[in-house]
mmCIF file of C-alpha atoms and ligand atoms in Angstrom:
data_model
loop_
_atom_site.group_PDB
_atom_site.id
_atom_site.type_symbol
_atom_site.label_atom_id
_atom_site.label_comp_id
_atom_site.label_asym_id
_atom_site.label_seq_id
_atom_site.Cartn_x
_atom_site.Cartn_y
_atom_site.Cartn_z
ATOM 1 C CA MET A 1 5.232 -41.453 -26.914
ATOM 2 C CA ARG A 2 7.991 -38.893 -27.746
ATOM 3 C CA ILE A 3 6.868 -35.310 -27.652
ATOM 4 C CA PRO A 4 8.727 -32.141 -28.771
ATOM 5 C CA ALA A 5 9.603 -29.849 -25.777
ATOM 6 C CA TYR A 6 11.955 -27.204 -24.651
ATOM 7 C CA VAL A 7 14.320 -28.821 -22.108
ATOM 8 C CA ALA A 8 16.667 -27.607 -19.318
ATOM 9 C CA THR A 9 19.758 -29.646 -19.045
ATOM 10 C CA SER A 10 21.530 -27.766 -16.255
ATOM 11 C CA ALA A 11 20.987 -24.865 -13.793
ATOM 12 C CA THR A 12 22.907 -22.389 -15.903
ATOM 13 C CA GLY A 13 22.512 -23.397 -19.605
ATOM 14 C CA PRO A 14 19.633 -22.166 -21.846
ATOM 15 C CA LEU A 15 16.477 -24.117 -22.521
ATOM 16 C CA VAL A 16 17.013 -26.113 -25.749
ATOM 17 C CA PRO A 17 14.746 -27.910 -28.198
ATOM 18 C CA GLY A 18 14.476 -31.646 -27.608
ATOM 19 C CA THR A 19 11.993 -34.411 -26.792
ATOM 20 C CA ILE A 20 10.336 -35.872 -23.652
ATOM 21 C CA GLU A 21 8.451 -39.123 -23.058
ATOM 22 C CA ARG A 22 4.797 -39.061 -22.181
ATOM 23 C CA ARG A 23 2.881 -42.181 -20.983
ATOM 24 C CA GLU A 24 0.367 -43.732 -23.251
ATOM 25 C CA ILE A 25 -3.239 -42.543 -22.629
ATOM 26 C CA GLY A 26 -4.886 -44.646 -19.888
ATOM 27 C CA PRO A 27 -8.629 -45.180 -19.289
ATOM 28 C CA LYS A 28 -9.012 -42.018 -17.092
ATOM 29 C CA ASP A 29 -6.472 -39.913 -18.992
ATOM 30 C CA VAL A 30 -7.016 -36.910 -21.308
ATOM 31 C CA LEU A 31 -4.489 -36.295 -24.121
ATOM 32 C CA ILE A 32 -4.192 -32.516 -24.574
ATOM 33 C CA ASP A 33 -2.661 -30.642 -27.557
ATOM 34 C CA ILE A 34 -0.959 -27.639 -25.791
ATOM 35 C CA ALA A 35 -1.714 -24.219 -27.359
ATOM 36 C CA TRP A 36 -0.403 -21.827 -24.797
ATOM 37 C CA ALA A 37 2.066 -22.160 -21.898
ATOM 38 C CA GLY A 38 2.562 -19.263 -19.301
ATOM 39 C CA VAL A 39 5.943 -18.495 -17.905
ATOM 40 C CA CYS A 40 5.901 -18.500 -14.159
ATOM 41 C CA HIS A 41 8.731 -17.387 -11.966
ATOM 42 C CA SER A 42 8.484 -20.868 -10.259
ATOM 43 C CA ASP A 43 9.654 -22.371 -13.542
ATOM 44 C CA ILE A 44 12.954 -20.355 -13.291
ATOM 45 C CA HIS A 45 13.385 -21.073 -9.488
ATOM 46 C CA THR A 46 12.944 -24.825 -10.252
ATOM 47 C CA VAL A 47 15.528 -24.992 -13.151
ATOM 48 C CA HIS A 48 17.984 -22.809 -11.253
ATOM 49 C CA GLY A 49 17.877 -25.168 -8.207
ATOM 50 C CA ASP A 50 16.667 -22.458 -5.905
ATOM 51 C CA TRP A 51 14.380 -24.967 -4.286
ATOM 52 C CA GLY A 52 16.595 -28.037 -4.229
ATOM 53 C CA PRO A 53 18.113 -30.717 -6.489
ATOM 54 C CA VAL A 54 16.616 -30.684 -10.000
ATOM 55 C CA PRO A 55 16.087 -33.985 -12.110
ATOM 56 C CA TYR A 56 17.591 -32.715 -15.366
ATOM 57 C CA PRO A 57 16.797 -33.047 -18.182
ATOM 58 C CA LEU A 58 13.581 -31.312 -17.242
ATOM 59 C CA THR A 59 10.759 -29.473 -19.135
ATOM 60 C CA VAL A 60 8.881 -26.931 -17.073
ATOM 61 C CA GLY A 61 5.710 -25.016 -17.426
ATOM 62 C CA HIS A 62 2.518 -25.219 -15.327
ATOM 63 C CA GLU A 63 0.177 -22.791 -16.834
ATOM 64 C CA ILE A 64 -1.230 -24.883 -19.663
ATOM 65 C CA ALA A 65 -4.057 -24.152 -22.049
ATOM 66 C CA GLY A 66 -4.936 -26.537 -24.821
ATOM 67 C CA THR A 67 -7.465 -28.635 -26.717
ATOM 68 C CA VAL A 68 -8.559 -32.140 -25.879
ATOM 69 C CA ALA A 69 -6.993 -34.381 -28.560
ATOM 70 C CA ARG A 70 -8.375 -37.769 -27.207
ATOM 71 C CA THR A 71 -9.795 -39.162 -24.024
ATOM 72 C CA GLY A 72 -9.545 -42.578 -22.306
ATOM 73 C CA ALA A 73 -12.332 -45.068 -22.323
ATOM 74 C CA GLU A 74 -13.522 -44.108 -18.856
ATOM 75 C CA VAL A 75 -13.322 -40.335 -19.070
ATOM 76 C CA THR A 76 -16.639 -38.763 -18.600
ATOM 77 C CA ARG A 77 -15.985 -34.982 -18.061
ATOM 78 C CA PHE A 78 -14.244 -34.078 -21.203
ATOM 79 C CA HIS A 79 -14.585 -34.640 -25.038
ATOM 80 C CA ALA A 80 -12.321 -34.151 -28.016
ATOM 81 C CA GLY A 81 -12.035 -30.601 -29.237
ATOM 82 C CA GLU A 82 -12.859 -29.026 -25.780
ATOM 83 C CA ARG A 83 -10.575 -26.272 -24.440
ATOM 84 C CA VAL A 84 -8.983 -27.170 -21.211
ATOM 85 C CA GLY A 85 -6.441 -26.208 -18.701
ATOM 86 C CA VAL A 86 -3.732 -27.867 -16.480
ATOM 87 C CA GLY A 87 -2.159 -26.021 -13.525
ATOM 88 C CA THR A 88 0.608 -26.919 -11.055
ATOM 89 C CA MET A 89 -0.666 -30.451 -10.049
ATOM 90 C CA VAL A 90 -1.503 -33.544 -12.139
ATOM 91 C CA ASP A 91 -2.255 -35.999 -9.379
ATOM 92 C CA SER A 92 -2.463 -36.655 -5.500
ATOM 93 C CA CYS A 93 -3.015 -39.647 -3.330
ATOM 94 C CA ARG A 94 -6.723 -38.915 -3.032
ATOM 95 C CA THR A 95 -7.077 -40.843 0.370
ATOM 96 C CA CYS A 96 -5.245 -38.589 2.923
ATOM 97 C CA ALA A 97 -7.292 -36.202 5.092
ATOM 98 C CA ASN A 98 -6.273 -33.254 3.014
ATOM 99 C CA CYS A 99 -7.235 -34.897 -0.275
ATOM 100 C CA ARG A 100 -10.552 -36.009 1.220
ATOM 101 C CA ASP A 101 -11.136 -32.470 2.346
ATOM 102 C CA GLY A 102 -10.726 -31.379 -1.341
ATOM 103 C CA LEU A 103 -7.470 -29.600 -0.618
ATOM 104 C CA GLU A 104 -5.222 -31.868 -2.767
ATOM 105 C CA GLN A 105 -2.617 -29.046 -3.051
ATOM 106 C CA TYR A 106 -1.718 -29.900 0.541
ATOM 107 C CA CYS A 107 -1.778 -33.702 -0.052
ATOM 108 C CA LEU A 108 -0.115 -35.291 2.978
ATOM 109 C CA ASN A 109 1.696 -37.821 0.678
ATOM 110 C CA GLY A 110 2.839 -34.888 -1.543
ATOM 111 C CA ASN A 111 0.845 -34.154 -4.630
ATOM 112 C CA THR A 112 2.294 -34.843 -8.054
ATOM 113 C CA GLN A 113 3.496 -31.633 -9.451
ATOM 114 C CA THR A 114 3.186 -30.923 -13.115
ATOM 115 C CA TYR A 115 6.860 -31.130 -13.554
ATOM 116 C CA ALA A 116 9.832 -32.388 -11.564
ATOM 117 C CA SER A 117 7.659 -34.839 -9.501
ATOM 118 C CA VAL A 118 7.846 -38.657 -9.523
ATOM 119 C CA ASP A 119 4.730 -39.723 -11.328
ATOM 120 C CA ARG A 120 2.789 -42.943 -10.428
ATOM 121 C CA ASP A 121 4.780 -45.008 -12.991
ATOM 122 C CA GLY A 122 8.092 -43.802 -11.483
ATOM 123 C CA THR A 123 9.046 -41.399 -14.320
ATOM 124 C CA ILE A 124 9.576 -37.659 -13.689
ATOM 125 C CA THR A 125 6.647 -35.470 -14.690
ATOM 126 C CA GLN A 126 7.390 -32.978 -17.461
ATOM 127 C CA GLY A 127 5.681 -29.623 -17.936
ATOM 128 C CA GLY A 128 3.890 -27.497 -20.535
ATOM 129 C CA TYR A 129 6.778 -26.119 -22.635
ATOM 130 C CA SER A 130 5.850 -29.009 -24.931
ATOM 131 C CA THR A 131 3.267 -29.828 -27.542
ATOM 132 C CA ARG A 132 1.191 -32.477 -25.746
ATOM 133 C CA ILE A 133 0.505 -33.673 -22.252
ATOM 134 C CA VAL A 134 -1.374 -36.552 -20.756
ATOM 135 C CA VAL A 135 -3.313 -35.882 -17.533
ATOM 136 C CA ASP A 136 -5.883 -37.770 -15.318
ATOM 137 C CA GLU A 137 -9.204 -36.158 -15.962
ATOM 138 C CA ASP A 138 -9.551 -35.269 -12.283
ATOM 139 C CA PHE A 139 -6.689 -32.669 -12.687
ATOM 140 C CA VAL A 140 -7.968 -31.084 -15.917
ATOM 141 C CA LEU A 141 -9.955 -27.879 -15.852
ATOM 142 C CA HIS A 142 -12.808 -26.541 -18.144
ATOM 143 C CA LEU A 143 -11.844 -23.296 -19.704
ATOM 144 C CA PRO A 144 -14.968 -20.910 -19.840
ATOM 145 C CA GLU A 145 -15.530 -19.548 -23.360
ATOM 146 C CA GLN A 146 -15.443 -16.019 -22.323
ATOM 147 C CA ILE A 147 -11.770 -16.193 -21.413
ATOM 148 C CA PRO A 148 -9.518 -15.571 -24.372
ATOM 149 C CA PHE A 149 -7.553 -18.909 -24.944
ATOM 150 C CA GLU A 150 -4.067 -17.392 -24.503
ATOM 151 C CA LYS A 151 -5.097 -15.542 -21.488
ATOM 152 C CA ALA A 152 -6.530 -18.549 -19.718
ATOM 153 C CA ALA A 153 -2.967 -20.231 -19.312
ATOM 154 C CA PRO A 154 -1.728 -17.830 -16.543
ATOM 155 C CA LEU A 155 -4.842 -18.314 -14.582
ATOM 156 C CA LEU A 156 -3.843 -21.782 -13.959
ATOM 157 C CA CYS A 157 -1.009 -20.730 -11.630
ATOM 158 C CA ALA A 158 -0.805 -17.021 -11.132
ATOM 159 C CA GLY A 159 -4.686 -16.751 -10.991
ATOM 160 C CA ILE A 160 -5.406 -19.518 -8.512
ATOM 161 C CA THR A 161 -2.346 -18.673 -6.291
ATOM 162 C CA THR A 162 -3.739 -15.271 -5.648
ATOM 163 C CA TYR A 163 -7.334 -16.114 -5.681
ATOM 164 C CA SER A 164 -7.096 -18.843 -2.953
ATOM 165 C CA PRO A 165 -5.590 -16.653 -0.263
ATOM 166 C CA LEU A 166 -7.832 -13.789 -1.102
ATOM 167 C CA ARG A 167 -10.880 -15.978 -0.597
ATOM 168 C CA HIS A 168 -9.491 -17.961 2.492
ATOM 169 C CA TRP A 169 -8.600 -14.679 4.262
ATOM 170 C CA GLY A 170 -11.995 -13.078 3.400
ATOM 171 C CA ALA A 171 -11.017 -10.288 0.752
ATOM 172 C CA GLY A 172 -14.298 -8.432 -0.018
ATOM 173 C CA PRO A 173 -16.230 -5.203 0.709
ATOM 174 C CA GLY A 174 -14.853 -3.365 3.720
ATOM 175 C CA LYS A 175 -11.517 -5.104 3.629
ATOM 176 C CA ARG A 176 -8.181 -3.234 2.948
ATOM 177 C CA VAL A 177 -5.988 -5.628 0.941
ATOM 178 C CA ALA A 178 -2.456 -4.908 -0.182
ATOM 179 C CA ILE A 179 -0.599 -6.801 -2.925
ATOM 180 C CA VAL A 180 3.161 -6.682 -2.736
ATOM 181 C CA GLY A 181 5.011 -7.034 -6.028
ATOM 182 C CA LEU A 182 3.291 -6.162 -9.371
ATOM 183 C CA GLY A 183 4.435 -9.066 -11.450
ATOM 184 C CA GLY A 184 2.680 -12.084 -12.911
ATOM 185 C CA LEU A 185 0.996 -13.129 -9.588
ATOM 186 C CA GLY A 186 0.648 -9.551 -8.301
ATOM 187 C CA HIS A 187 -1.282 -8.176 -11.305
ATOM 188 C CA MET A 188 -3.714 -11.038 -10.959
ATOM 189 C CA GLY A 189 -4.053 -10.445 -7.228
ATOM 190 C CA VAL A 190 -4.913 -6.728 -7.722
ATOM 191 C CA GLN A 191 -7.603 -7.543 -10.293
ATOM 192 C CA LEU A 192 -9.117 -10.317 -8.189
ATOM 193 C CA ALA A 193 -9.164 -8.448 -4.972
ATOM 194 C CA HIS A 194 -10.788 -5.437 -6.790
ATOM 195 C CA ALA A 195 -13.353 -7.846 -8.290
ATOM 196 C CA MET A 196 -14.112 -9.276 -4.832
ATOM 197 C CA GLY A 197 -14.916 -5.720 -3.656
ATOM 198 C CA ALA A 198 -12.008 -4.953 -1.569
ATOM 199 C CA GLU A 199 -10.112 -1.751 -1.287
ATOM 200 C CA VAL A 200 -6.833 -2.449 -2.939
ATOM 201 C CA THR A 201 -3.311 -0.992 -2.443
ATOM 202 C CA VAL A 202 -0.373 -1.984 -4.570
ATOM 203 C CA LEU A 203 3.087 -2.142 -2.805
ATOM 204 C CA SER A 204 5.626 -2.138 -5.506
ATOM 205 C CA ARG A 205 9.346 -1.036 -5.268
ATOM 206 C CA THR A 206 8.835 2.087 -7.339
ATOM 207 C CA LEU A 207 5.871 4.064 -8.866
ATOM 208 C CA ALA A 208 7.019 2.933 -12.457
ATOM 209 C CA LYS A 209 3.961 0.610 -12.869
ATOM 210 C CA ARG A 210 1.495 3.026 -11.106
ATOM 211 C CA ASP A 211 -0.638 3.673 -14.175
ATOM 212 C CA ASP A 212 -0.954 -0.112 -14.783
ATOM 213 C CA GLY A 213 -1.706 -0.794 -11.217
ATOM 214 C CA LEU A 214 -4.611 1.676 -11.066
ATOM 215 C CA ARG A 215 -5.931 0.523 -14.473
ATOM 216 C CA LEU A 216 -5.891 -3.016 -13.063
ATOM 217 C CA GLY A 217 -8.217 -1.836 -10.222
ATOM 218 C CA ALA A 218 -5.956 -0.641 -7.458
ATOM 219 C CA ASP A 219 -7.333 2.212 -5.354
ATOM 220 C CA HIS A 220 -3.801 3.204 -3.972
ATOM 221 C CA TYR A 221 -0.344 2.659 -5.231
ATOM 222 C CA CYS A 222 2.817 3.103 -2.988
ATOM 223 C CA ALA A 223 6.421 2.701 -3.429
ATOM 224 C CA THR A 224 8.191 0.564 -0.902
ATOM 225 C CA SER A 225 11.534 2.166 -1.668
ATOM 226 C CA ASP A 226 10.025 5.295 -0.105
ATOM 227 C CA PRO A 227 10.250 4.980 3.815
ATOM 228 C CA ALA A 228 7.369 7.411 4.099
ATOM 229 C CA THR A 229 5.069 4.529 2.730
ATOM 230 C CA PHE A 230 5.688 2.476 5.890
ATOM 231 C CA ASN A 231 4.693 5.504 8.113
ATOM 232 C CA GLU A 232 1.662 6.468 6.196
ATOM 233 C CA LEU A 233 0.262 2.917 5.988
ATOM 234 C CA ALA A 234 1.212 1.698 9.454
ATOM 235 C CA GLY A 235 -1.605 -0.326 11.045
ATOM 236 C CA SER A 236 -3.934 0.290 8.101
ATOM 237 C CA LEU A 237 -4.345 -2.995 6.254
ATOM 238 C CA ASP A 238 -6.305 -6.245 6.962
ATOM 239 C CA LEU A 239 -4.664 -8.376 4.512
ATOM 240 C CA ILE A 240 -1.406 -8.420 2.689
ATOM 241 C CA VAL A 241 -0.569 -10.900 -0.042
ATOM 242 C CA ASN A 242 3.191 -10.909 -0.727
ATOM 243 C CA THR A 243 4.002 -12.116 -4.208
ATOM 244 C CA VAL A 244 7.700 -11.186 -4.208
ATOM 245 C CA SER A 245 10.169 -13.730 -5.432
ATOM 246 C CA ALA A 246 12.963 -12.408 -3.123
ATOM 247 C CA PRO A 247 13.201 -12.017 0.652
ATOM 248 C CA LEU A 248 11.603 -8.975 2.262
ATOM 249 C CA ASP A 249 11.736 -7.227 5.497
ATOM 250 C CA VAL A 250 8.780 -9.180 7.242
ATOM 251 C CA ASP A 251 8.659 -6.967 10.311
ATOM 252 C CA ALA A 252 8.229 -3.847 8.142
ATOM 253 C CA TYR A 253 5.277 -5.388 6.194
ATOM 254 C CA LEU A 254 3.681 -6.780 9.528
ATOM 255 C CA SER A 255 3.823 -3.157 10.811
ATOM 256 C CA LEU A 256 1.177 -2.245 8.167
ATOM 257 C CA LEU A 257 -1.444 -4.545 9.451
ATOM 258 C CA SER A 258 -4.335 -3.576 11.671
ATOM 259 C CA ARG A 259 -5.395 -5.674 14.724
ATOM 260 C CA ASP A 260 -5.965 -9.356 13.568
ATOM 261 C CA GLY A 261 -4.513 -8.667 10.187
ATOM 262 C CA SER A 262 -2.701 -11.336 8.196
ATOM 263 C CA LEU A 263 0.424 -11.268 6.099
ATOM 264 C CA VAL A 264 0.298 -14.104 3.575
ATOM 265 C CA ASN A 265 3.303 -15.251 1.572
ATOM 266 C CA VAL A 266 2.860 -16.787 -1.761
ATOM 267 C CA GLY A 267 6.131 -15.654 -3.035
ATOM 268 C CA ALA A 268 8.707 -18.349 -2.643
ATOM 269 C CA PRO A 269 12.275 -17.220 -2.308
ATOM 270 C CA SER A 270 14.881 -19.774 -1.456
ATOM 271 C CA GLN A 271 16.398 -17.775 1.388
ATOM 272 C CA PRO A 272 14.728 -17.781 4.922
ATOM 273 C CA MET A 273 12.660 -14.763 5.965
ATOM 274 C CA GLY A 274 12.900 -13.972 9.734
ATOM 275 C CA LEU A 275 10.693 -11.834 11.916
ATOM 276 C CA HIS A 276 10.485 -10.450 15.515
ATOM 277 C CA VAL A 277 7.545 -11.997 17.248
ATOM 278 C CA GLN A 278 6.777 -8.604 18.781
ATOM 279 C CA SER A 279 5.582 -7.659 15.264
ATOM 280 C CA LEU A 280 2.779 -10.195 15.756
ATOM 281 C CA LEU A 281 1.771 -10.136 19.328
ATOM 282 C CA GLY A 282 1.172 -6.447 19.789
ATOM 283 C CA ALA A 283 -1.814 -6.530 17.452
ATOM 284 C CA ARG A 284 -2.679 -10.290 17.258
ATOM 285 C CA ARG A 285 -1.333 -10.344 13.757
ATOM 286 C CA SER A 286 -0.725 -13.612 11.691
ATOM 287 C CA TYR A 287 2.018 -14.482 9.275
ATOM 288 C CA ALA A 288 1.002 -17.324 6.922
ATOM 289 C CA GLY A 289 1.734 -19.025 3.524
ATOM 290 C CA SER A 290 -0.427 -20.467 0.809
ATOM 291 C CA ALA A 291 0.187 -22.694 -2.117
ATOM 292 C CA THR A 292 -1.882 -22.516 -5.366
ATOM 293 C CA GLY A 293 -5.441 -23.927 -4.790
ATOM 294 C CA SER A 294 -7.432 -27.036 -5.161
ATOM 295 C CA ILE A 295 -8.747 -28.345 -8.403
ATOM 296 C CA ALA A 296 -12.226 -27.423 -7.406
ATOM 297 C CA GLU A 297 -11.196 -23.915 -6.289
ATOM 298 C CA THR A 298 -9.291 -23.552 -9.632
ATOM 299 C CA GLN A 299 -12.493 -24.144 -11.538
ATOM 300 C CA GLU A 300 -14.334 -21.710 -9.163
ATOM 301 C CA MET A 301 -11.632 -19.195 -10.033
ATOM 302 C CA LEU A 302 -11.887 -19.661 -13.746
ATOM 303 C CA ASP A 303 -15.649 -19.208 -13.505
ATOM 304 C CA PHE A 304 -15.244 -16.061 -11.453
ATOM 305 C CA CYS A 305 -12.792 -14.615 -13.883
ATOM 306 C CA ALA A 306 -15.219 -15.381 -16.773
ATOM 307 C CA GLU A 307 -18.086 -13.730 -14.934
ATOM 308 C CA HIS A 308 -16.039 -10.730 -13.744
ATOM 309 C CA GLY A 309 -14.076 -10.226 -16.990
ATOM 310 C CA VAL A 310 -10.829 -10.715 -15.122
ATOM 311 C CA ALA A 311 -7.879 -11.822 -17.249
ATOM 312 C CA PRO A 312 -4.156 -11.536 -17.300
ATOM 313 C CA GLU A 313 -2.233 -8.947 -19.499
ATOM 314 C CA VAL A 314 0.037 -11.078 -21.596
ATOM 315 C CA GLU A 315 2.989 -10.720 -23.953
ATOM 316 C CA ILE A 316 2.845 -13.572 -26.473
ATOM 317 C CA ILE A 317 6.228 -15.055 -27.531
ATOM 318 C CA PRO A 318 7.447 -17.801 -29.817
ATOM 319 C CA ILE A 319 9.167 -20.674 -28.058
ATOM 320 C CA GLU A 320 12.603 -19.578 -29.378
ATOM 321 C CA GLN A 321 12.292 -16.419 -27.285
ATOM 322 C CA VAL A 322 11.828 -18.248 -23.915
ATOM 323 C CA ASN A 323 15.396 -17.835 -22.645
ATOM 324 C CA GLU A 324 15.234 -14.143 -23.295
ATOM 325 C CA ALA A 325 11.717 -14.085 -21.630
ATOM 326 C CA TRP A 326 13.330 -15.701 -18.458
ATOM 327 C CA ARG A 327 16.041 -12.987 -18.476
ATOM 328 C CA ARG A 328 13.326 -10.244 -18.476
ATOM 329 C CA VAL A 329 11.294 -11.979 -15.708
ATOM 330 C CA LEU A 330 14.324 -11.994 -13.577
ATOM 331 C CA ALA A 331 14.785 -8.330 -14.294
ATOM 332 C CA SER A 332 11.103 -7.629 -13.522
ATOM 333 C CA ASP A 333 10.672 -6.410 -17.200
ATOM 334 C CA VAL A 334 7.374 -8.123 -17.957
ATOM 335 C CA ARG A 335 3.839 -6.593 -18.139
ATOM 336 C CA PHE A 336 2.685 -8.874 -16.799
ATOM 337 C CA ARG A 337 2.973 -12.546 -18.035
ATOM 338 C CA PHE A 338 4.813 -14.090 -20.911
ATOM 339 C CA VAL A 339 2.729 -16.692 -22.617
ATOM 340 C CA ILE A 340 4.461 -19.009 -25.238
ATOM 341 C CA ASP A 341 2.559 -19.728 -28.439
ATOM 342 C CA MET A 342 3.185 -23.462 -28.477
ATOM 343 C CA SER A 343 2.307 -23.704 -32.089
ATOM 344 C CA THR A 344 5.753 -22.202 -32.717
ATOM 345 C CA LEU A 345 7.384 -25.538 -31.572
ATOM 346 C CA SER A 346 7.125 -27.930 -34.588
ATOM 347 C CA ARG A 347 5.056 -31.025 -33.902
HETATM 348 P P1 NAP B 1 7.378 -12.209 -11.140
HETATM 349 O O1 NAP B 1 6.474 -12.008 -12.328
HETATM 350 O O2 NAP B 1 8.840 -12.067 -11.344
HETATM 351 O O3 NAP B 1 6.837 -11.016 -10.004
HETATM 352 C C1 NAP B 1 7.603 -10.916 -8.862
HETATM 353 C C2 NAP B 1 7.440 -9.382 -8.493
HETATM 354 O O4 NAP B 1 8.179 -9.199 -7.222
HETATM 355 C C3 NAP B 1 8.138 -8.494 -9.407
HETATM 356 O O5 NAP B 1 7.385 -8.046 -10.386
HETATM 357 C C4 NAP B 1 8.559 -7.363 -8.466
HETATM 358 O O6 NAP B 1 7.473 -6.355 -8.285
HETATM 359 C C5 NAP B 1 8.773 -8.095 -7.155
HETATM 360 N N1 NAP B 1 10.229 -8.135 -6.967
HETATM 361 C C6 NAP B 1 11.163 -8.940 -7.774
HETATM 362 N N2 NAP B 1 12.425 -8.965 -7.236
HETATM 363 C C7 NAP B 1 12.342 -8.223 -6.135
HETATM 364 C C8 NAP B 1 13.222 -7.888 -5.115
HETATM 365 N N3 NAP B 1 14.576 -8.309 -5.247
HETATM 366 N N4 NAP B 1 12.764 -7.086 -4.136
HETATM 367 C C9 NAP B 1 11.506 -6.730 -4.016
HETATM 368 N N5 NAP B 1 10.608 -7.049 -4.903
HETATM 369 C C10 NAP B 1 10.955 -7.721 -5.951
HETATM 370 O O7 NAP B 1 7.089 -13.489 -10.511
HETATM 371 P P2 NAP B 1 5.693 -14.494 -10.308
HETATM 372 O O8 NAP B 1 5.610 -15.426 -11.311
HETATM 373 O O9 NAP B 1 4.564 -13.463 -10.006
HETATM 374 O O10 NAP B 1 6.080 -15.235 -8.958
HETATM 375 C C11 NAP B 1 6.297 -14.527 -7.793
HETATM 376 C C12 NAP B 1 6.798 -15.540 -6.724
HETATM 377 O O11 NAP B 1 5.633 -16.318 -6.375
HETATM 378 C C13 NAP B 1 7.862 -16.493 -7.090
HETATM 379 O O12 NAP B 1 8.709 -16.612 -6.014
HETATM 380 C C14 NAP B 1 7.150 -17.791 -7.417
HETATM 381 O O13 NAP B 1 8.035 -18.874 -7.365
HETATM 382 C C15 NAP B 1 6.053 -17.755 -6.448
HETATM 383 N N6 NAP B 1 4.912 -18.561 -6.628
HETATM 384 C C16 NAP B 1 4.343 -19.188 -5.674
HETATM 385 C C17 NAP B 1 3.210 -20.026 -5.737
HETATM 386 C C18 NAP B 1 2.580 -20.710 -4.604
HETATM 387 O O14 NAP B 1 1.927 -21.684 -4.773
HETATM 388 N N7 NAP B 1 2.760 -20.160 -3.487
HETATM 389 C C19 NAP B 1 2.754 -20.119 -7.126
HETATM 390 C C20 NAP B 1 3.285 -19.368 -8.153
HETATM 391 C C21 NAP B 1 4.423 -18.682 -7.823
HETATM 392 P P3 NAP B 1 7.692 -4.864 -8.284
HETATM 393 O O15 NAP B 1 8.575 -4.518 -9.533
HETATM 394 O O16 NAP B 1 6.231 -4.343 -8.383
HETATM 395 O O17 NAP B 1 8.396 -4.471 -7.009
HETATM 396 ZN ZN1 ZN B 2 3.479 -20.984 -11.035
HETATM 397 ZN ZN1 ZN B 3 -3.468 -36.930 -0.433
#
């Protein structure tokens, strides 16, 4: 079926209105009318070719909230009219060790990403800047009623990508956690770490967003452009989650960790980020990375957000403003996530 969408045709051109092809709904598929689509920095990295060759024409978007329009004959977990979400993955092999462990984001055969992946039928997957999507029910999330519909969308990537490392590295009472970069991911990380009971520090380039950071639940807010920050915080943190989309001085951030502390990168710049091993071995520190979260953990995160009243702060835009929104994301001029009202794309 042909579906209206906004499409990238090159690394440099604007996204333009067009159409994409979706497969017909299979027995285990859910057809979703997309209501809201979050704008993730990964959408921009992908289209700009930061991470490698791009299969243009491509429609991106992996923070999707919508309503079930129709279900395949064997679908048991969803019904028409239900509010649902789709994040960064739409399939995986389901048989490898990581899939069997319920960690399909680390599928050893490569999970099928929501966009720019080769789908099971050989076509290229197309993302959420469109009006409808067809997804296997195993990769569809239930959206709790307490979460406003448009605010659910960014949870499907920004939410789970910060929730997963915070859980894995034990953010909670008595833990000193820092979030680097107060953007889409960062502002979720601050709220989630605070809701988990950790003592939270924001490390932003300047103090411009200090009031926002404290309102979101941070206990401390420091400017990384001020060298004094690195002296004051030296050796004081248990966990740092770096959400920055550009390379950083890894050694400088490692120096802020206490013994056995971890610096976890979720930000995904295209350039390599080096470090001196001395920054690790003097205090048994770790440097790690983390990619989104599993489907089960994404559902857990959604339920956690509903229970704790955690939600993103969003700026709603019509689809015609998406190119301007991308420019503003690149300029870090967003508080804190753009969400596209997909009803503004004619169906
Ligand atoms: P975003 O909204 O643009 O936020 C990034 C933040 O990084 C900015 O708000 C800014 O914070 C800081 N920053 C930007 N440029 C910087 C620079 N040159 N030097 C230092 N700090 C800079 O982006 P996002 O959507 O949160 O995504 C952040 C990164 O995570 C992207 O690389 C994205 O691809 C990646 N990502 C990874 C995963 C995963 O699975 N691991 C999932 C989603 C996204 P301040 O203004 O506060 O300094
Ligand atoms: Zn994303
Ligand atoms: Zn697998």
